[in-house]
Amino acid sequence: MSTLGRLIDAPFEALQRRLGAARMPYVFVAPNLLVFGIFVAAPMILNVWYAVTGGTQLMPAERPFVGASNFGELLDCDQFGVIASCRQDRFWRAVANTAWFVPFQVIGLVAVSLVTALILNRRMAWRGFFRAVFFYPVLLSPVVVALIWKWVLQPDGVLNALIVAGGGARVPFLLDPSWAFSWTVVISIWAHMGFYTLILLAGLQAIPADLYEAAEMDGTPHARVFWRITLPLLMPNMVVVLVLGLIRAVQSFDEIFVLTGGGPGTATQYIVQYIYETAFANQTHILGLAAAASILVGGVLMVLTMLQLAATAWSKR
Amino acid sequence: MKTLFRRAALAGVAAFLPAFAQAATDVRIMWYSDGNEGEVARDLLNRFEAANPDIKVVLDNVPYKMIMETLPQLVSSGQAPDMARVTDLGGQADQYLDIGPLVKDRAYWEKNYATTLPWLRPAGNTTGIFGVMTGITTTMPIVNETLFQQAGIPLPGPKATWQEWAVAAKAVAQKTGVAIPIAIDRSGHRVSGPAISMGAKYFDGENPALVDDGLKTMTKLIYDWHRDGTMSKQIWGSVGGTAYRGANEEFANGQVVLYFSGVWQFPQFAKTIGDAFDWHGVPNPCGPAACSGMPGGAALVGYKSSKHPAEVARVMDYMASEPVMAEYLARTLFLSPHAGIAAKGVAYDAKTPQLKKSLEAAQANLLALSPTAFRLQGYLRNRIMFNALIVRLNQAIAGEMSLDEAWTRMTSDVADGMKAAGVR
C-alpha cells in the first residue's frame, strides 16, 4: 500500500474501531447528506414555513402564522378558467403561459434531441466535431444565450437585417406576443438539446449492433427498424429525457427573463418569474405568496412525473 | 532559556502592537453609479482617508440591480453593509441609522438638507437624520434638436402641452424617417410626473390613491400613443413585469425625437453622443394641473446594523459638507440637494453647450415641480404604486386587458401591496 493510501486509511480505521463496521457507511454519506440538508432539505422546509406565514419579514421567527391563506389567495377566482376573475391574475397568467410552454418545449426538445442523436450516431465525417457543436450551447451561461438571441431577434438585429436585405419588412420577433412566445420555445430547445442528445446518444450506442445486422439481413425497412428496435430499446433513456425535460421546462426562467423580461405584457412570463418577482423584485417582498406558489408548482410537477413514470411502467407490461 | 524565550515572545507581540493600534476601521459602502459617481466618490473619499487615517472606506461598486434586489435581502437578514447608495428611499427606512445624535453640527444638516431629510425618515419620525441625498434629479424630456431642424419644425415652447409635443414629435419622425417619436422610460416613477401634470393626486387625504382622472388621462395618452405609433412598442413591449427599460441607447443612436427620462442621462449622453447631433433637455411638458416631472435621486444612508455608527456619521458629515458636496455635484452633474449650494449655484463641469443648456433646463424644471410630486417622492411606499402602474398599463398596451380593467387592477394591486406592507 502506498504512503498516501496508509495516510487516508489510518483515521478511518480508527473511526471504524470506535464506531463499528456497520456504522461506517453513514460516515461516508454524511458529507453529502450535510450538503443536501443545508442546500436542499432545509430550504424546502423553510419554504413550507414561509407559505403558511404572512408579512414581509425575512426572518422566519418574525413571521406571523396565517395558515392556508396564501394558498387561498392564489386560488381565489370567481370563475375558474377566466383569468381576469382571479384575485392573483398574474399567477394564473403565468400558470397558463407555462401550461402552453411546457408541451411545446418538451415535445420539441425530445424530437430535436432524438433526431440529432440518430444523426450523430451514424458513421459520418467530423462526427466528434458535430457532437461537440451540438453540446456547446449547454456550456453557455443562460444570460449569454439570451443576449446572443437578443442580438439576433431585436428589431435591428441580425435576423431582421437579413430579412430587410432580402427585401422584406422587419418582423417584431420579441414585441409581438405570439412571436415572442414561439421564440422562447425555440431558444429553450436550442439551449438545452445538447444535454438530452447526449443521453439519447448513450442509449443508442448501448443497443446491440447484432439486432441491426439481423434486421438488415432480413431486409427490414428503416422505418420499421426504428419503430421496432431503436425506439423500444431507447425507451428507458427517453423516459429520463422526458422527466428531466419536463421538470426543466417548468423551471424555465433565466434565459427567458433576460431575453424578454416576461413581455410583451405577460406573454412570456412563466411561473418561476412570477415567484421571483413576487418574492424579490417588488418593493413589498410577499414571500408567503411566492412560497405558496412554489409549493403548488412543486406538487403539480410531482404528480406529472409520477404519471409519466406510471405510464412508462404500464407500457412495458 | 525559558525566560529568554518568554522575553522574545513578549518583544515580538510588542513589536506588532502599534500596528494593531493603528489599524483603521473599515466602513463599507455598497455603491452604484449611473455615470461617474463612483469614480468621483472614490476620489473624494481618498482625501477623507488621508485626513482620517483611522477610517478606511471600502467602496463596493455594484450594479443597480443589486441595490434594488440583493441589498434589501442583506438588510432584512442583518447583513447590511455599513452604508449604501439607494434610490428606494423609503423602502427600508426603518433599518436606516439615525446619525442625528452623532453628526458634528445638526443645525447645518437641518438648514441645508431640510427638503430631503424627510424623504429618508421612517413612518412617524419627524426629526431624525438618516442620510444625505447624493444629488437631486428631476425627470424631464431630452430632445434631438437636429431632427427638428432637419424636419423644419420648431421646438414647442416652454408651456407646450404633452399633446402638442406628441404632434410635433410625430411630425418630425415622419419627415425624418426616425422610428420613435416619443420614448418614455418604462418606469412608474417616470410616468408619474406627466400624470401629475394631468392632475393625478396619488393621495386621498392621508391614504394612497393611485387611480383618479388625472392618472387616467395620462395613461390613456400613453396607451393611445402606442396604438398610433407615437410611442414604439420597442421600449415598453420588449420587457414585462416590473422591469425597467430605458431608451438611452435608441436616443443616442438618433432613433428617438423626444426621450422622457431624467437628468442622470446627461453625463452619458455627453460622452456617447458628444456633438454627433444637437441634443438637450427641455422644459417639462404641461397638462392642465402642472408642468411637472418627478424629483428623485439617490441617497447615501447608514444602517442600524453597522458596528461603526460613529465612523459612519463621520463619513456622512464629510460627504454632506458644503465643499465636498459642491465638488461632487459639479463633477457628477446632479442638481443640488443642499440649499446653500443651490442658492449659490453649482459650478458644473459642463464642457459642451448641450450639457450647459440641459442643466439650465433641469434647474428650471426642478423649481417647477408640483408639490404632489415631492409628496409622492417622499412617500415610503411609493414603489408599490409605481409597480402597479407600470405592470397594468403595460398589460393594457400589450392587449391583455382593457384600460378600464388595468385601472381596476392598479387599485387592487396597490391595496394588496399596502396590506402586505402593513399599511392600513
PDB file of C-alpha atoms in Angstrom, chain A residues 111-297:
ATOM      1  CA  ALA A 111     -37.980  15.312 -31.048  1.00  0.00           C
ATOM      2  CA  VAL A 112     -34.994  17.501 -31.914  1.00  0.00           C
ATOM      3  CA  SER A 113     -32.723  15.691 -29.462  1.00  0.00           C
ATOM      4  CA  LEU A 114     -33.781  12.299 -30.852  1.00  0.00           C
ATOM      5  CA  VAL A 115     -33.227  13.286 -34.481  1.00  0.00           C
ATOM      6  CA  THR A 116     -29.872  14.832 -33.618  1.00  0.00           C
ATOM      7  CA  ALA A 117     -28.824  11.766 -31.640  1.00  0.00           C
ATOM      8  CA  LEU A 118     -29.846   9.458 -34.513  1.00  0.00           C
ATOM      9  CA  ILE A 119     -27.805  11.518 -36.990  1.00  0.00           C
ATOM     10  CA  LEU A 120     -24.788  11.782 -34.702  1.00  0.00           C
ATOM     11  CA  ASN A 121     -24.921   8.016 -34.103  1.00  0.00           C
ATOM     12  CA  ARG A 122     -24.310   7.309 -37.774  1.00  0.00           C
ATOM     13  CA  ARG A 123     -20.855   6.874 -39.245  1.00  0.00           C
ATOM     14  CA  MET A 124     -20.044  10.265 -40.712  1.00  0.00           C
ATOM     15  CA  ALA A 125     -17.121  12.575 -41.262  1.00  0.00           C
ATOM     16  CA  TRP A 126     -16.347  15.035 -38.438  1.00  0.00           C
ATOM     17  CA  ARG A 127     -18.654  13.151 -36.082  1.00  0.00           C
ATOM     18  CA  GLY A 128     -16.724  14.187 -32.969  1.00  0.00           C
ATOM     19  CA  PHE A 129     -16.737  17.802 -34.070  1.00  0.00           C
ATOM     20  CA  PHE A 130     -20.513  17.830 -34.618  1.00  0.00           C
ATOM     21  CA  ARG A 131     -21.159  16.157 -31.275  1.00  0.00           C
ATOM     22  CA  ALA A 132     -19.174  18.948 -29.628  1.00  0.00           C
ATOM     23  CA  VAL A 133     -21.011  21.620 -31.643  1.00  0.00           C
ATOM     24  CA  PHE A 134     -24.447  20.406 -30.576  1.00  0.00           C
ATOM     25  CA  PHE A 135     -23.353  20.178 -26.953  1.00  0.00           C
ATOM     26  CA  TYR A 136     -21.755  23.619 -26.957  1.00  0.00           C
ATOM     27  CA  PRO A 137     -24.891  25.703 -26.086  1.00  0.00           C
ATOM     28  CA  VAL A 138     -25.257  23.660 -22.880  1.00  0.00           C
ATOM     29  CA  LEU A 139     -21.934  25.071 -21.722  1.00  0.00           C
ATOM     30  CA  LEU A 140     -23.070  28.654 -22.207  1.00  0.00           C
ATOM     31  CA  SER A 141     -24.432  30.709 -19.358  1.00  0.00           C
ATOM     32  CA  PRO A 142     -28.193  31.326 -19.735  1.00  0.00           C
ATOM     33  CA  VAL A 143     -27.502  35.060 -19.753  1.00  0.00           C
ATOM     34  CA  VAL A 144     -25.101  34.633 -22.674  1.00  0.00           C
ATOM     35  CA  VAL A 145     -27.693  32.523 -24.509  1.00  0.00           C
ATOM     36  CA  ALA A 146     -30.300  35.248 -24.011  1.00  0.00           C
ATOM     37  CA  LEU A 147     -28.008  38.049 -25.122  1.00  0.00           C
ATOM     38  CA  ILE A 148     -26.913  36.179 -28.242  1.00  0.00           C
ATOM     39  CA  TRP A 149     -30.518  35.625 -29.247  1.00  0.00           C
ATOM     40  CA  LYS A 150     -31.470  39.181 -28.357  1.00  0.00           C
ATOM     41  CA  TRP A 151     -28.891  40.422 -30.862  1.00  0.00           C
ATOM     42  CA  VAL A 152     -30.389  38.078 -33.418  1.00  0.00           C
ATOM     43  CA  LEU A 153     -34.058  38.876 -32.774  1.00  0.00           C
ATOM     44  CA  GLN A 154     -34.301  42.535 -31.772  1.00  0.00           C
ATOM     45  CA  PRO A 155     -35.891  44.968 -34.266  1.00  0.00           C
ATOM     46  CA  ASP A 156     -32.490  45.984 -35.637  1.00  0.00           C
ATOM     47  CA  GLY A 157     -30.954  42.567 -35.008  1.00  0.00           C
ATOM     48  CA  VAL A 158     -29.227  40.125 -37.329  1.00  0.00           C
ATOM     49  CA  LEU A 159     -32.351  38.287 -38.452  1.00  0.00           C
ATOM     50  CA  ASN A 160     -34.248  41.458 -39.297  1.00  0.00           C
ATOM     51  CA  ALA A 161     -31.207  42.817 -41.107  1.00  0.00           C
ATOM     52  CA  LEU A 162     -31.227  39.697 -43.297  1.00  0.00           C
ATOM     53  CA  ILE A 163     -34.979  39.998 -43.882  1.00  0.00           C
ATOM     54  CA  VAL A 164     -34.680  43.677 -44.806  1.00  0.00           C
ATOM     55  CA  ALA A 165     -31.676  42.947 -47.061  1.00  0.00           C
ATOM     56  CA  GLY A 166     -33.818  40.339 -48.797  1.00  0.00           C
ATOM     57  CA  GLY A 167     -36.489  42.956 -49.471  1.00  0.00           C
ATOM     58  CA  GLY A 168     -38.818  42.011 -46.607  1.00  0.00           C
ATOM     59  CA  ALA A 169     -40.261  44.095 -43.773  1.00  0.00           C
ATOM     60  CA  ARG A 170     -38.994  43.937 -40.201  1.00  0.00           C
ATOM     61  CA  VAL A 171     -40.722  41.344 -38.028  1.00  0.00           C
ATOM     62  CA  PRO A 172     -41.399  42.206 -34.368  1.00  0.00           C
ATOM     63  CA  PHE A 173     -39.944  38.929 -33.100  1.00  0.00           C
ATOM     64  CA  LEU A 174     -39.785  39.976 -29.460  1.00  0.00           C
ATOM     65  CA  LEU A 175     -42.541  42.599 -29.494  1.00  0.00           C
ATOM     66  CA  ASP A 176     -45.439  40.508 -30.740  1.00  0.00           C
ATOM     67  CA  PRO A 177     -46.822  38.134 -28.064  1.00  0.00           C
ATOM     68  CA  SER A 178     -47.095  35.102 -30.399  1.00  0.00           C
ATOM     69  CA  TRP A 179     -43.674  35.580 -31.912  1.00  0.00           C
ATOM     70  CA  ALA A 180     -42.087  36.170 -28.512  1.00  0.00           C
ATOM     71  CA  PHE A 181     -43.699  33.041 -27.073  1.00  0.00           C
ATOM     72  CA  SER A 182     -42.578  30.932 -30.049  1.00  0.00           C
ATOM     73  CA  TRP A 183     -39.030  32.176 -29.797  1.00  0.00           C
ATOM     74  CA  THR A 184     -38.828  31.371 -26.097  1.00  0.00           C
ATOM     75  CA  VAL A 185     -39.745  27.782 -27.006  1.00  0.00           C
ATOM     76  CA  VAL A 186     -37.163  27.623 -29.817  1.00  0.00           C
ATOM     77  CA  ILE A 187     -34.381  29.197 -27.767  1.00  0.00           C
ATOM     78  CA  SER A 188     -35.079  26.986 -24.795  1.00  0.00           C
ATOM     79  CA  ILE A 189     -34.835  23.908 -27.031  1.00  0.00           C
ATOM     80  CA  TRP A 190     -31.645  25.212 -28.676  1.00  0.00           C
ATOM     81  CA  ALA A 191     -30.014  25.901 -25.330  1.00  0.00           C
ATOM     82  CA  HIS A 192     -30.738  22.523 -23.726  1.00  0.00           C
ATOM     83  CA  MET A 193     -30.971  19.947 -26.510  1.00  0.00           C
ATOM     84  CA  GLY A 194     -27.239  19.125 -26.359  1.00  0.00           C
ATOM     85  CA  PHE A 195     -27.586  17.581 -22.922  1.00  0.00           C
ATOM     86  CA  TYR A 196     -30.564  15.438 -23.863  1.00  0.00           C
ATOM     87  CA  THR A 197     -28.963  14.461 -27.166  1.00  0.00           C
ATOM     88  CA  LEU A 198     -26.051  13.117 -25.163  1.00  0.00           C
ATOM     89  CA  ILE A 199     -28.341  10.959 -23.017  1.00  0.00           C
ATOM     90  CA  LEU A 200     -30.092   9.569 -26.092  1.00  0.00           C
ATOM     91  CA  LEU A 201     -26.796   9.033 -27.881  1.00  0.00           C
ATOM     92  CA  ALA A 202     -25.576   6.966 -24.947  1.00  0.00           C
ATOM     93  CA  GLY A 203     -28.793   4.911 -25.195  1.00  0.00           C
ATOM     94  CA  LEU A 204     -28.384   4.402 -28.940  1.00  0.00           C
ATOM     95  CA  GLN A 205     -24.813   3.217 -28.512  1.00  0.00           C
ATOM     96  CA  ALA A 206     -25.949   0.682 -25.927  1.00  0.00           C
ATOM     97  CA  ILE A 207     -28.302  -1.054 -28.391  1.00  0.00           C
ATOM     98  CA  PRO A 208     -26.560  -4.265 -29.560  1.00  0.00           C
ATOM     99  CA  ALA A 209     -25.349  -3.931 -33.156  1.00  0.00           C
ATOM    100  CA  ASP A 210     -26.325  -7.554 -33.980  1.00  0.00           C
ATOM    101  CA  LEU A 211     -30.004  -6.590 -33.780  1.00  0.00           C
ATOM    102  CA  TYR A 212     -29.494  -4.094 -36.612  1.00  0.00           C
ATOM    103  CA  GLU A 213     -27.405  -6.662 -38.559  1.00  0.00           C
ATOM    104  CA  ALA A 214     -30.182  -9.242 -38.263  1.00  0.00           C
ATOM    105  CA  ALA A 215     -32.767  -6.688 -39.395  1.00  0.00           C
ATOM    106  CA  GLU A 216     -30.575  -5.739 -42.342  1.00  0.00           C
ATOM    107  CA  MET A 217     -30.185  -9.404 -43.349  1.00  0.00           C
ATOM    108  CA  ASP A 218     -33.962  -9.747 -43.201  1.00  0.00           C
ATOM    109  CA  GLY A 219     -34.338  -6.665 -45.415  1.00  0.00           C
ATOM    110  CA  THR A 220     -36.402  -4.806 -42.788  1.00  0.00           C
ATOM    111  CA  PRO A 221     -37.258  -1.238 -43.893  1.00  0.00           C
ATOM    112  CA  HIS A 222     -35.515   1.569 -41.975  1.00  0.00           C
ATOM    113  CA  ALA A 223     -38.775   2.921 -40.553  1.00  0.00           C
ATOM    114  CA  ARG A 224     -39.678  -0.489 -39.162  1.00  0.00           C
ATOM    115  CA  VAL A 225     -36.194  -0.864 -37.659  1.00  0.00           C
ATOM    116  CA  PHE A 226     -36.677   2.466 -35.917  1.00  0.00           C
ATOM    117  CA  TRP A 227     -40.140   1.679 -34.546  1.00  0.00           C
ATOM    118  CA  ARG A 228     -39.448  -1.960 -33.622  1.00  0.00           C
ATOM    119  CA  ILE A 229     -35.830  -1.927 -32.467  1.00  0.00           C
ATOM    120  CA  THR A 230     -34.452   1.543 -31.832  1.00  0.00           C
ATOM    121  CA  LEU A 231     -37.377   3.201 -30.086  1.00  0.00           C
ATOM    122  CA  PRO A 232     -38.335   0.340 -27.712  1.00  0.00           C
ATOM    123  CA  LEU A 233     -34.727  -0.176 -26.651  1.00  0.00           C
ATOM    124  CA  LEU A 234     -34.210   3.537 -26.268  1.00  0.00           C
ATOM    125  CA  MET A 235     -37.311   3.918 -24.097  1.00  0.00           C
ATOM    126  CA  PRO A 236     -35.526   3.969 -20.697  1.00  0.00           C
ATOM    127  CA  ASN A 237     -33.403   6.863 -21.905  1.00  0.00           C
ATOM    128  CA  MET A 238     -36.451   8.539 -23.433  1.00  0.00           C
ATOM    129  CA  VAL A 239     -38.209   8.406 -20.064  1.00  0.00           C
ATOM    130  CA  VAL A 240     -35.203  10.051 -18.413  1.00  0.00           C
ATOM    131  CA  VAL A 241     -35.187  12.738 -21.097  1.00  0.00           C
ATOM    132  CA  LEU A 242     -38.937  13.300 -20.754  1.00  0.00           C
ATOM    133  CA  VAL A 243     -38.890  13.571 -16.981  1.00  0.00           C
ATOM    134  CA  LEU A 244     -35.821  15.817 -16.846  1.00  0.00           C
ATOM    135  CA  GLY A 245     -37.070  17.880 -19.787  1.00  0.00           C
ATOM    136  CA  LEU A 246     -40.472  18.363 -18.180  1.00  0.00           C
ATOM    137  CA  ILE A 247     -39.005  19.496 -14.882  1.00  0.00           C
ATOM    138  CA  ARG A 248     -36.564  21.810 -16.643  1.00  0.00           C
ATOM    139  CA  ALA A 249     -39.336  23.283 -18.810  1.00  0.00           C
ATOM    140  CA  VAL A 250     -41.497  24.143 -15.800  1.00  0.00           C
ATOM    141  CA  GLN A 251     -38.438  25.708 -14.160  1.00  0.00           C
ATOM    142  CA  SER A 252     -37.654  27.868 -17.223  1.00  0.00           C
ATOM    143  CA  PHE A 253     -36.650  31.310 -16.088  1.00  0.00           C
ATOM    144  CA  ASP A 254     -33.151  32.645 -16.543  1.00  0.00           C
ATOM    145  CA  GLU A 255     -32.630  32.916 -20.292  1.00  0.00           C
ATOM    146  CA  ILE A 256     -36.253  33.925 -20.896  1.00  0.00           C
ATOM    147  CA  PHE A 257     -36.146  36.562 -18.162  1.00  0.00           C
ATOM    148  CA  VAL A 258     -33.063  38.125 -19.725  1.00  0.00           C
ATOM    149  CA  LEU A 259     -34.445  37.806 -23.253  1.00  0.00           C
ATOM    150  CA  THR A 260     -37.977  39.181 -22.807  1.00  0.00           C
ATOM    151  CA  GLY A 261     -38.387  40.044 -19.118  1.00  0.00           C
ATOM    152  CA  GLY A 262     -41.694  38.186 -19.384  1.00  0.00           C
ATOM    153  CA  GLY A 263     -43.027  40.572 -22.021  1.00  0.00           C
ATOM    154  CA  PRO A 264     -44.589  41.794 -24.130  1.00  0.00           C
ATOM    155  CA  GLY A 265     -47.205  42.297 -21.428  1.00  0.00           C
ATOM    156  CA  THR A 266     -47.080  38.957 -19.664  1.00  0.00           C
ATOM    157  CA  ALA A 267     -46.877  36.834 -22.837  1.00  0.00           C
ATOM    158  CA  THR A 268     -43.664  35.092 -21.784  1.00  0.00           C
ATOM    159  CA  GLN A 269     -43.993  35.355 -18.046  1.00  0.00           C
ATOM    160  CA  TYR A 270     -43.741  31.819 -16.745  1.00  0.00           C
ATOM    161  CA  ILE A 271     -44.376  30.573 -13.257  1.00  0.00           C
ATOM    162  CA  VAL A 272     -40.846  30.875 -11.877  1.00  0.00           C
ATOM    163  CA  GLN A 273     -40.701  34.524 -12.918  1.00  0.00           C
ATOM    164  CA  TYR A 274     -43.962  35.154 -11.072  1.00  0.00           C
ATOM    165  CA  ILE A 275     -42.477  33.538  -7.968  1.00  0.00           C
ATOM    166  CA  TYR A 276     -39.253  35.510  -8.310  1.00  0.00           C
ATOM    167  CA  GLU A 277     -40.980  38.852  -8.834  1.00  0.00           C
ATOM    168  CA  THR A 278     -43.447  38.306  -6.015  1.00  0.00           C
ATOM    169  CA  ALA A 279     -40.678  37.356  -3.614  1.00  0.00           C
ATOM    170  CA  PHE A 280     -37.848  39.632  -4.608  1.00  0.00           C
ATOM    171  CA  ALA A 281     -38.437  42.206  -7.342  1.00  0.00           C
ATOM    172  CA  ASN A 282     -41.282  44.260  -5.891  1.00  0.00           C
ATOM    173  CA  GLN A 283     -40.837  46.805  -3.126  1.00  0.00           C
ATOM    174  CA  THR A 284     -43.014  44.674  -0.892  1.00  0.00           C
ATOM    175  CA  HIS A 285     -41.497  41.215  -0.805  1.00  0.00           C
ATOM    176  CA  ILE A 286     -44.521  38.951  -0.462  1.00  0.00           C
ATOM    177  CA  LEU A 287     -42.547  35.870   0.450  1.00  0.00           C
ATOM    178  CA  GLY A 288     -45.525  33.856   1.694  1.00  0.00           C
ATOM    179  CA  LEU A 289     -47.395  34.120  -1.583  1.00  0.00           C
ATOM    180  CA  ALA A 290     -44.274  33.223  -3.558  1.00  0.00           C
ATOM    181  CA  ALA A 291     -43.567  30.237  -1.314  1.00  0.00           C
ATOM    182  CA  ALA A 292     -47.160  29.022  -1.648  1.00  0.00           C
ATOM    183  CA  ALA A 293     -46.949  29.322  -5.438  1.00  0.00           C
ATOM    184  CA  SER A 294     -43.719  27.331  -5.489  1.00  0.00           C
ATOM    185  CA  ILE A 295     -45.296  24.569  -3.384  1.00  0.00           C
ATOM    186  CA  LEU A 296     -48.248  24.375  -5.780  1.00  0.00           C
ATOM    187  CA  VAL A 297     -45.865  24.151  -8.731  1.00  0.00           C
TER     188      VAL A 297
END
